[in-house]
CSV table of C-alpha atoms in Angstrom, one decimal:
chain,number,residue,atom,x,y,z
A,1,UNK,CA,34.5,131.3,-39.8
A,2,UNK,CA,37.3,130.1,-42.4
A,3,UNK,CA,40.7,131.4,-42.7
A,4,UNK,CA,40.5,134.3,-45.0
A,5,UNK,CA,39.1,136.0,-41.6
A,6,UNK,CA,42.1,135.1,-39.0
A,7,UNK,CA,44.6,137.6,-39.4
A,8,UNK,CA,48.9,136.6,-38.7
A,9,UNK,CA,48.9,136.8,-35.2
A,10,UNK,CA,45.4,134.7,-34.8
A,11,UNK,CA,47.2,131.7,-37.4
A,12,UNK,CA,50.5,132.4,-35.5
A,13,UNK,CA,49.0,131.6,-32.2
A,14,UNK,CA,47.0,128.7,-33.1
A,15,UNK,CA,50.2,126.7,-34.4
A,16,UNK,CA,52.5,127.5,-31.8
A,17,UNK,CA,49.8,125.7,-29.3
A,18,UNK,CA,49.7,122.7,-31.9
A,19,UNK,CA,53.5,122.3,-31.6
A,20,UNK,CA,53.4,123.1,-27.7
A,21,UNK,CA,51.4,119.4,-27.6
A,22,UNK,CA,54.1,117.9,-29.6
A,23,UNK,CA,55.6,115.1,-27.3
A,24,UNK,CA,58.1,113.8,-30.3
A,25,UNK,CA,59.7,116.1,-32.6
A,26,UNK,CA,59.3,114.1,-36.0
A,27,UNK,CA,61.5,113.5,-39.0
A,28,UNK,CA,61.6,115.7,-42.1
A,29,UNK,CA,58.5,116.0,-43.0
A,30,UNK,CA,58.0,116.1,-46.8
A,31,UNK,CA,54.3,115.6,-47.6
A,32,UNK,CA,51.0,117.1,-45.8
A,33,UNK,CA,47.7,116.0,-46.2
A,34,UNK,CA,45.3,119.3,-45.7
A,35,UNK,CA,41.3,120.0,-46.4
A,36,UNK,CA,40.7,122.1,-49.2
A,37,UNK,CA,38.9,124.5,-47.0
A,38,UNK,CA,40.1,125.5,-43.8
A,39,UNK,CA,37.8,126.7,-41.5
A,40,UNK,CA,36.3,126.0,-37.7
A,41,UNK,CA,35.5,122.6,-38.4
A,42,UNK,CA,38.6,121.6,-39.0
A,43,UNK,CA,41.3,124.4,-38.0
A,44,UNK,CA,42.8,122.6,-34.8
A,45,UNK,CA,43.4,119.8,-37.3
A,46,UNK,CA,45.5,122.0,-39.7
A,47,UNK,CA,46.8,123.4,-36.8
A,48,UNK,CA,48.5,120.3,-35.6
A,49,UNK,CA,49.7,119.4,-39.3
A,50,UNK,CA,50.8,122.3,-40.1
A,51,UNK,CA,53.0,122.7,-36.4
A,52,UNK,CA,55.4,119.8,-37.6
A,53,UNK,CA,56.6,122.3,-40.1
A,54,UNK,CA,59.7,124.6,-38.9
A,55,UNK,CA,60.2,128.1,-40.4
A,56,UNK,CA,63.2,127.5,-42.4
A,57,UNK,CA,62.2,124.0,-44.3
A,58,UNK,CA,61.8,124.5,-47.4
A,59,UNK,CA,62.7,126.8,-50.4
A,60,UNK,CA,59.2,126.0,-52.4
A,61,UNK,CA,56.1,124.8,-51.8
A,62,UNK,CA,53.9,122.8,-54.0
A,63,UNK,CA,50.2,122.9,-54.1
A,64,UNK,CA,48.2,120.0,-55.5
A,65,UNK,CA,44.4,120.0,-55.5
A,66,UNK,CA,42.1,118.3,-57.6
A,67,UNK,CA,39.1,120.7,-60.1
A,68,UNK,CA,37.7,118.0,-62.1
A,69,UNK,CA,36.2,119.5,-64.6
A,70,UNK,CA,37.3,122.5,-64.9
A,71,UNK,CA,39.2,122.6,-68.0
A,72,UNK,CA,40.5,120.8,-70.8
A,73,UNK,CA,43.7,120.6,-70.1
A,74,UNK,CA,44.8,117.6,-67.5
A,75,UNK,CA,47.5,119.2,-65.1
A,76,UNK,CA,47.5,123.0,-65.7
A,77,UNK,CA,49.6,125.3,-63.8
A,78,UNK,CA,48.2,129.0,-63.5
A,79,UNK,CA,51.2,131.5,-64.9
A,80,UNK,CA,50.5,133.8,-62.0
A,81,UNK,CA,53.8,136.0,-61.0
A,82,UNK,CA,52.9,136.3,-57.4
A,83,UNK,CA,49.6,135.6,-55.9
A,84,UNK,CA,48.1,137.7,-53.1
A,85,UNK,CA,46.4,137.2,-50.1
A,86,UNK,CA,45.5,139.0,-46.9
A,87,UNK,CA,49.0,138.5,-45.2
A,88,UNK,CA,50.9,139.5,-48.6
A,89,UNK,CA,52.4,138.4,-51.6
A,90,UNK,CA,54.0,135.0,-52.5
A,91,UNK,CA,56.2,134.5,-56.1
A,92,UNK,CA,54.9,131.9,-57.8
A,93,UNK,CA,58.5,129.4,-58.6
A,94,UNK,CA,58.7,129.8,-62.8
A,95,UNK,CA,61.5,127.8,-63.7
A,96,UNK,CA,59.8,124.8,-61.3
A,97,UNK,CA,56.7,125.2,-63.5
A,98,UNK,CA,58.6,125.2,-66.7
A,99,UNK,CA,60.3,121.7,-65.0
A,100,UNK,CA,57.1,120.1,-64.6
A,101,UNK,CA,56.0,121.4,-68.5
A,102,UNK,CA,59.1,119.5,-69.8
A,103,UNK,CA,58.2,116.3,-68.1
A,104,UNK,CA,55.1,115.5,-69.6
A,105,UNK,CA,52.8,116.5,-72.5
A,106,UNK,CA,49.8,116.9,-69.9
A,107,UNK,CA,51.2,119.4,-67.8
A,108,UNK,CA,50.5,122.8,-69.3
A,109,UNK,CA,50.9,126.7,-68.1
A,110,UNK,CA,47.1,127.2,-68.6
A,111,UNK,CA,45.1,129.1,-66.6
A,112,UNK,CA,41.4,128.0,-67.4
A,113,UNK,CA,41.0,126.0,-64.0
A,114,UNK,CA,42.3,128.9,-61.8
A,115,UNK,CA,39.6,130.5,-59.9
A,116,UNK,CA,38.4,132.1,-56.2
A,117,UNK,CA,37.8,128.9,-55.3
A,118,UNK,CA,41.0,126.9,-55.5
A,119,UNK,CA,42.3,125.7,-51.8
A,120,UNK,CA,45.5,127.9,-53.2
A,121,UNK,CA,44.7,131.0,-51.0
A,122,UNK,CA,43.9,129.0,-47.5
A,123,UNK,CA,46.9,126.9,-48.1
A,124,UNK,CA,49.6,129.7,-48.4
A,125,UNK,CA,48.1,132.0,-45.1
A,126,UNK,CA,49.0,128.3,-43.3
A,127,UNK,CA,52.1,128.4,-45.4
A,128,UNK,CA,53.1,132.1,-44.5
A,129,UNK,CA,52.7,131.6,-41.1
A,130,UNK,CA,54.9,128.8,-40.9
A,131,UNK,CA,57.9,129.4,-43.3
A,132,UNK,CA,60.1,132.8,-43.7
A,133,UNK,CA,60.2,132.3,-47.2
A,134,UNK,CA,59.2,130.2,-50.2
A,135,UNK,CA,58.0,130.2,-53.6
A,136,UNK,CA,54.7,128.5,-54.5
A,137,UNK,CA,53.4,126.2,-57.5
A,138,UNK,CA,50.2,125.4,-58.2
A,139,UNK,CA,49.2,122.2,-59.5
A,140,UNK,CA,44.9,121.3,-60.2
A,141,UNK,CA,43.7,118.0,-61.4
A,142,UNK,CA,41.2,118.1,-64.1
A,143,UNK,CA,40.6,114.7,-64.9
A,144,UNK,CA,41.4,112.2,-62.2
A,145,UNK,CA,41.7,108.7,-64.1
A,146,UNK,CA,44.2,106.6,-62.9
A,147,UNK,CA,46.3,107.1,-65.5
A,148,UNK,CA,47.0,111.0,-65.2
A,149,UNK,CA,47.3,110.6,-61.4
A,150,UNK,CA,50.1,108.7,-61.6
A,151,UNK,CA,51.2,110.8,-63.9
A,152,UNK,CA,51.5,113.5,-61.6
A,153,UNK,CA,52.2,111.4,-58.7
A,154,UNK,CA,55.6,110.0,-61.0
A,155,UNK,CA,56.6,113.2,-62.1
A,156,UNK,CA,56.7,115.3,-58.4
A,157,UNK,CA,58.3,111.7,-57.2
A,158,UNK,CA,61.0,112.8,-60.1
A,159,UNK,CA,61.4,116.2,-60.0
A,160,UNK,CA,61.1,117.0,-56.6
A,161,UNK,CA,63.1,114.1,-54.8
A,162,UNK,CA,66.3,116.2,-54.7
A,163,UNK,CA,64.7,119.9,-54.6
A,164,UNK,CA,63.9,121.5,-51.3
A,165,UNK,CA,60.7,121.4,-51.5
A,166,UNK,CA,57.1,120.4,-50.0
A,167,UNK,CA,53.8,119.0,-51.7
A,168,UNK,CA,50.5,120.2,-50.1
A,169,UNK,CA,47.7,117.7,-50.9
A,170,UNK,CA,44.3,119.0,-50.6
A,171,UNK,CA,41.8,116.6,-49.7
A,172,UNK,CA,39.1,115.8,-47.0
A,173,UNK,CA,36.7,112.5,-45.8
A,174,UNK,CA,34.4,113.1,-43.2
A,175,UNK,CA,34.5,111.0,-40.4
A,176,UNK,CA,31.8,108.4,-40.9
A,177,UNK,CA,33.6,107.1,-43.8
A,178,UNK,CA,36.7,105.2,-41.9
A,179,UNK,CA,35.8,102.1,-43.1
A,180,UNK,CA,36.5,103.2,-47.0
A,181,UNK,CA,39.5,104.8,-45.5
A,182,UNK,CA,41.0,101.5,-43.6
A,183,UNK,CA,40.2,99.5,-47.2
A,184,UNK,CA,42.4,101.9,-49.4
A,185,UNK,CA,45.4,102.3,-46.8
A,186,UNK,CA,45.3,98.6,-46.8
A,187,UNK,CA,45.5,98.2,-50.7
A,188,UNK,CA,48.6,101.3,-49.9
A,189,UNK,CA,50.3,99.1,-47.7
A,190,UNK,CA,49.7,95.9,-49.1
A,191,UNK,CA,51.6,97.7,-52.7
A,192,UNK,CA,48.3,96.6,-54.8
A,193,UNK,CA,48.6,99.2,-57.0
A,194,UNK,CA,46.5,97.8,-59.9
A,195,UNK,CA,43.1,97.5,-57.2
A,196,UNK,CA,44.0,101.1,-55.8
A,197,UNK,CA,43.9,102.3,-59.7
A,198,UNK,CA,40.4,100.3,-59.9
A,199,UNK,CA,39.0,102.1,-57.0
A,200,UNK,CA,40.0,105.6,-58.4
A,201,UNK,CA,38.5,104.4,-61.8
A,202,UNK,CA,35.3,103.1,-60.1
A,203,UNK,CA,34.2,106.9,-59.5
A,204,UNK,CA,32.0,105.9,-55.8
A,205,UNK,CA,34.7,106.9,-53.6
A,206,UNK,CA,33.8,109.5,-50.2
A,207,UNK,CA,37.2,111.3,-50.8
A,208,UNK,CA,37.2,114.8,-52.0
A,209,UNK,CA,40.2,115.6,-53.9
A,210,UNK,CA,40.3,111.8,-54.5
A,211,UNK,CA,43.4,112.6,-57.2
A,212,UNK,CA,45.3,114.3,-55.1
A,213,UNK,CA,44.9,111.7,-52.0
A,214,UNK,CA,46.2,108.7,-54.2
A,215,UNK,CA,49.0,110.5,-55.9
A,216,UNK,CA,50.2,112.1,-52.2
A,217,UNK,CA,50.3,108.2,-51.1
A,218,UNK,CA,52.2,107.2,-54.3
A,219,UNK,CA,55.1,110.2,-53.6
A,220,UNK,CA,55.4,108.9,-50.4
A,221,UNK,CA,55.5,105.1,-51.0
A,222,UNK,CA,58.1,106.0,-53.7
A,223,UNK,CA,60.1,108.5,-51.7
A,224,UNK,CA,60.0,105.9,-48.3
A,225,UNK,CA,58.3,108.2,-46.0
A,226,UNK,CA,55.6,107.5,-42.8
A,227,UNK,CA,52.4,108.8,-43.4
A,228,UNK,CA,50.5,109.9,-39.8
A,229,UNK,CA,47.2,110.4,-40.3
A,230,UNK,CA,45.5,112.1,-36.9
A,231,UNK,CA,42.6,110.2,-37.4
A,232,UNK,CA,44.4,107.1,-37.2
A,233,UNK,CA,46.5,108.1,-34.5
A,234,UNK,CA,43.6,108.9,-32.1
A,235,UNK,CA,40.7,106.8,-33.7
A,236,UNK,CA,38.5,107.3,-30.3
A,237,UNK,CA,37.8,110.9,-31.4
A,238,UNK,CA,35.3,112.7,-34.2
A,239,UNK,CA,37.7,114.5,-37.1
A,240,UNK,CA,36.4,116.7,-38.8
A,241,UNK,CA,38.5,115.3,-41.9
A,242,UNK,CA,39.9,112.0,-41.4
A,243,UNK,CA,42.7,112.7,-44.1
A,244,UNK,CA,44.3,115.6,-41.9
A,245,UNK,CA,47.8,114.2,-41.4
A,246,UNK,CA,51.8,114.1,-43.3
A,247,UNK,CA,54.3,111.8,-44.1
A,248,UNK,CA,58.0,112.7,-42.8
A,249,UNK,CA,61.1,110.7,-43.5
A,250,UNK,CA,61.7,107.5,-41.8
A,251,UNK,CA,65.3,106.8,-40.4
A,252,UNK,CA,67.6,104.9,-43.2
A,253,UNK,CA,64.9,104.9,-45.5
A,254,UNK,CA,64.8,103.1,-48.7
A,255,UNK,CA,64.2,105.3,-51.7
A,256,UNK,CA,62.7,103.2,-54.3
């Protein structure tokens, strides 16, 4: 089972039993953290994520997922219109795209690296059975060198800070890698930058969607937010990914 075989009701019931456990309502949440494939080995986890969300949050949504690989440009957008799924159609957010195309020469309108198998489509049937209504962007890495993740990681810090808006980071680590996990959150915490860069460039990590993990922690150290992690908040249990989680405002945060 994955996603693309739950219909609305199915997804709709799902979340409401995620935010049913809720025993704090949290802060603004900004940022999620979400596998790039959803299916029954990790549902109840996007479930939970996914519940801190409320239906009239945001006005857009941004996707970010890495596809090394898959074409020459660094950062390209796909110049869909709308893009379909099995609980309808979503408008994709032109004028944001053409934003991010006028930040930086490495973003481009290219659609090379868009395929079938792009975490897009699981994403938005999360997305549209959470919020009433919202434009999408999607963002894939193709290379993920340090240098164009934070890149990407500088320009959504930029062009997004004021906008209604929230970033999706795909990404997943299976459980039996915590320990890598507890090293590069304490590099994050620590601000060590320059030995975070060194790991990306050392090309062994366990993450996938290692470009969009790093540049989802660099948006939220530079917008002040708390990243939750489930994994980290109940580390006596098996996750199916430990990088299942979001980051949500803090009260009187400091935007750097």
């Amino acid at each position: 089972m994955d996603i693309t075989s739950l219909n609305r009701d199915q997804i709709t019931q799902g979340l409401d039993k995620a935010k049913s456990r809720q025993t704090d309502k949290p802060e603004t949440v900004r940022i999620l953290f979400s596998p790039r494939i959803i299916d029954q080995n990790n549902i109840e986890e996007v479930f939970e994520i996914y519940s801190h969300i409320q239906r009239d949050d945001f006005d857009t949504v941004v996707i970010v997922e890495s596809h090394p690989g898959s074409a020459e440009k660094k950062l390209p957008m796909p110049s869909f219109k709308s893009v379909q799924t099995s609980l309808g159609e979503v408008s994709a957010n032109d004028k944001l795209r053409n934003d991010f195309c006028d930040e930086d020469d490495d973003f481009f309108i290219d659609d090379e690296a868009f395929d079938e198998e792009l975490s897009l489509y699981d994403q938005l049937m999360m997305l549209q059975c959470t919020l009433d209504d919202f434009t999408v962007l999607s963002i894939q890495i193709t290379d993920e060198n340090s240098f164009i993740i934070k890149e990407l990681a500088y320009a959504l810090e930029e062009i997004l800070a004021s906008k209604n808006a929230l970033i999706v980071f795909c990404c997943d680590m299976e459980n039996e890698n915590r320990d890598e996990l507890d090293k590069v959150l304490e590099l994050y915490r620590e601000g060590n930058m320059s030995a975070l860069m060194n790991y990306v460039n050392a090309g062994d990590s366990k993450i996938e969607g290692l470009g969009s993990f790093i540049a989802g922690l660099i948006v939220a150290q530079k917008w002040g937010l708390k990243i939750k992690f489930s994994s980290l908040e109940d580390s006596s249990s098996e996750h199916a990914n430990l990088l299942a989680g979001y980051a949500e405002m803090q009260p009187q945060a400091v935007f750097k």
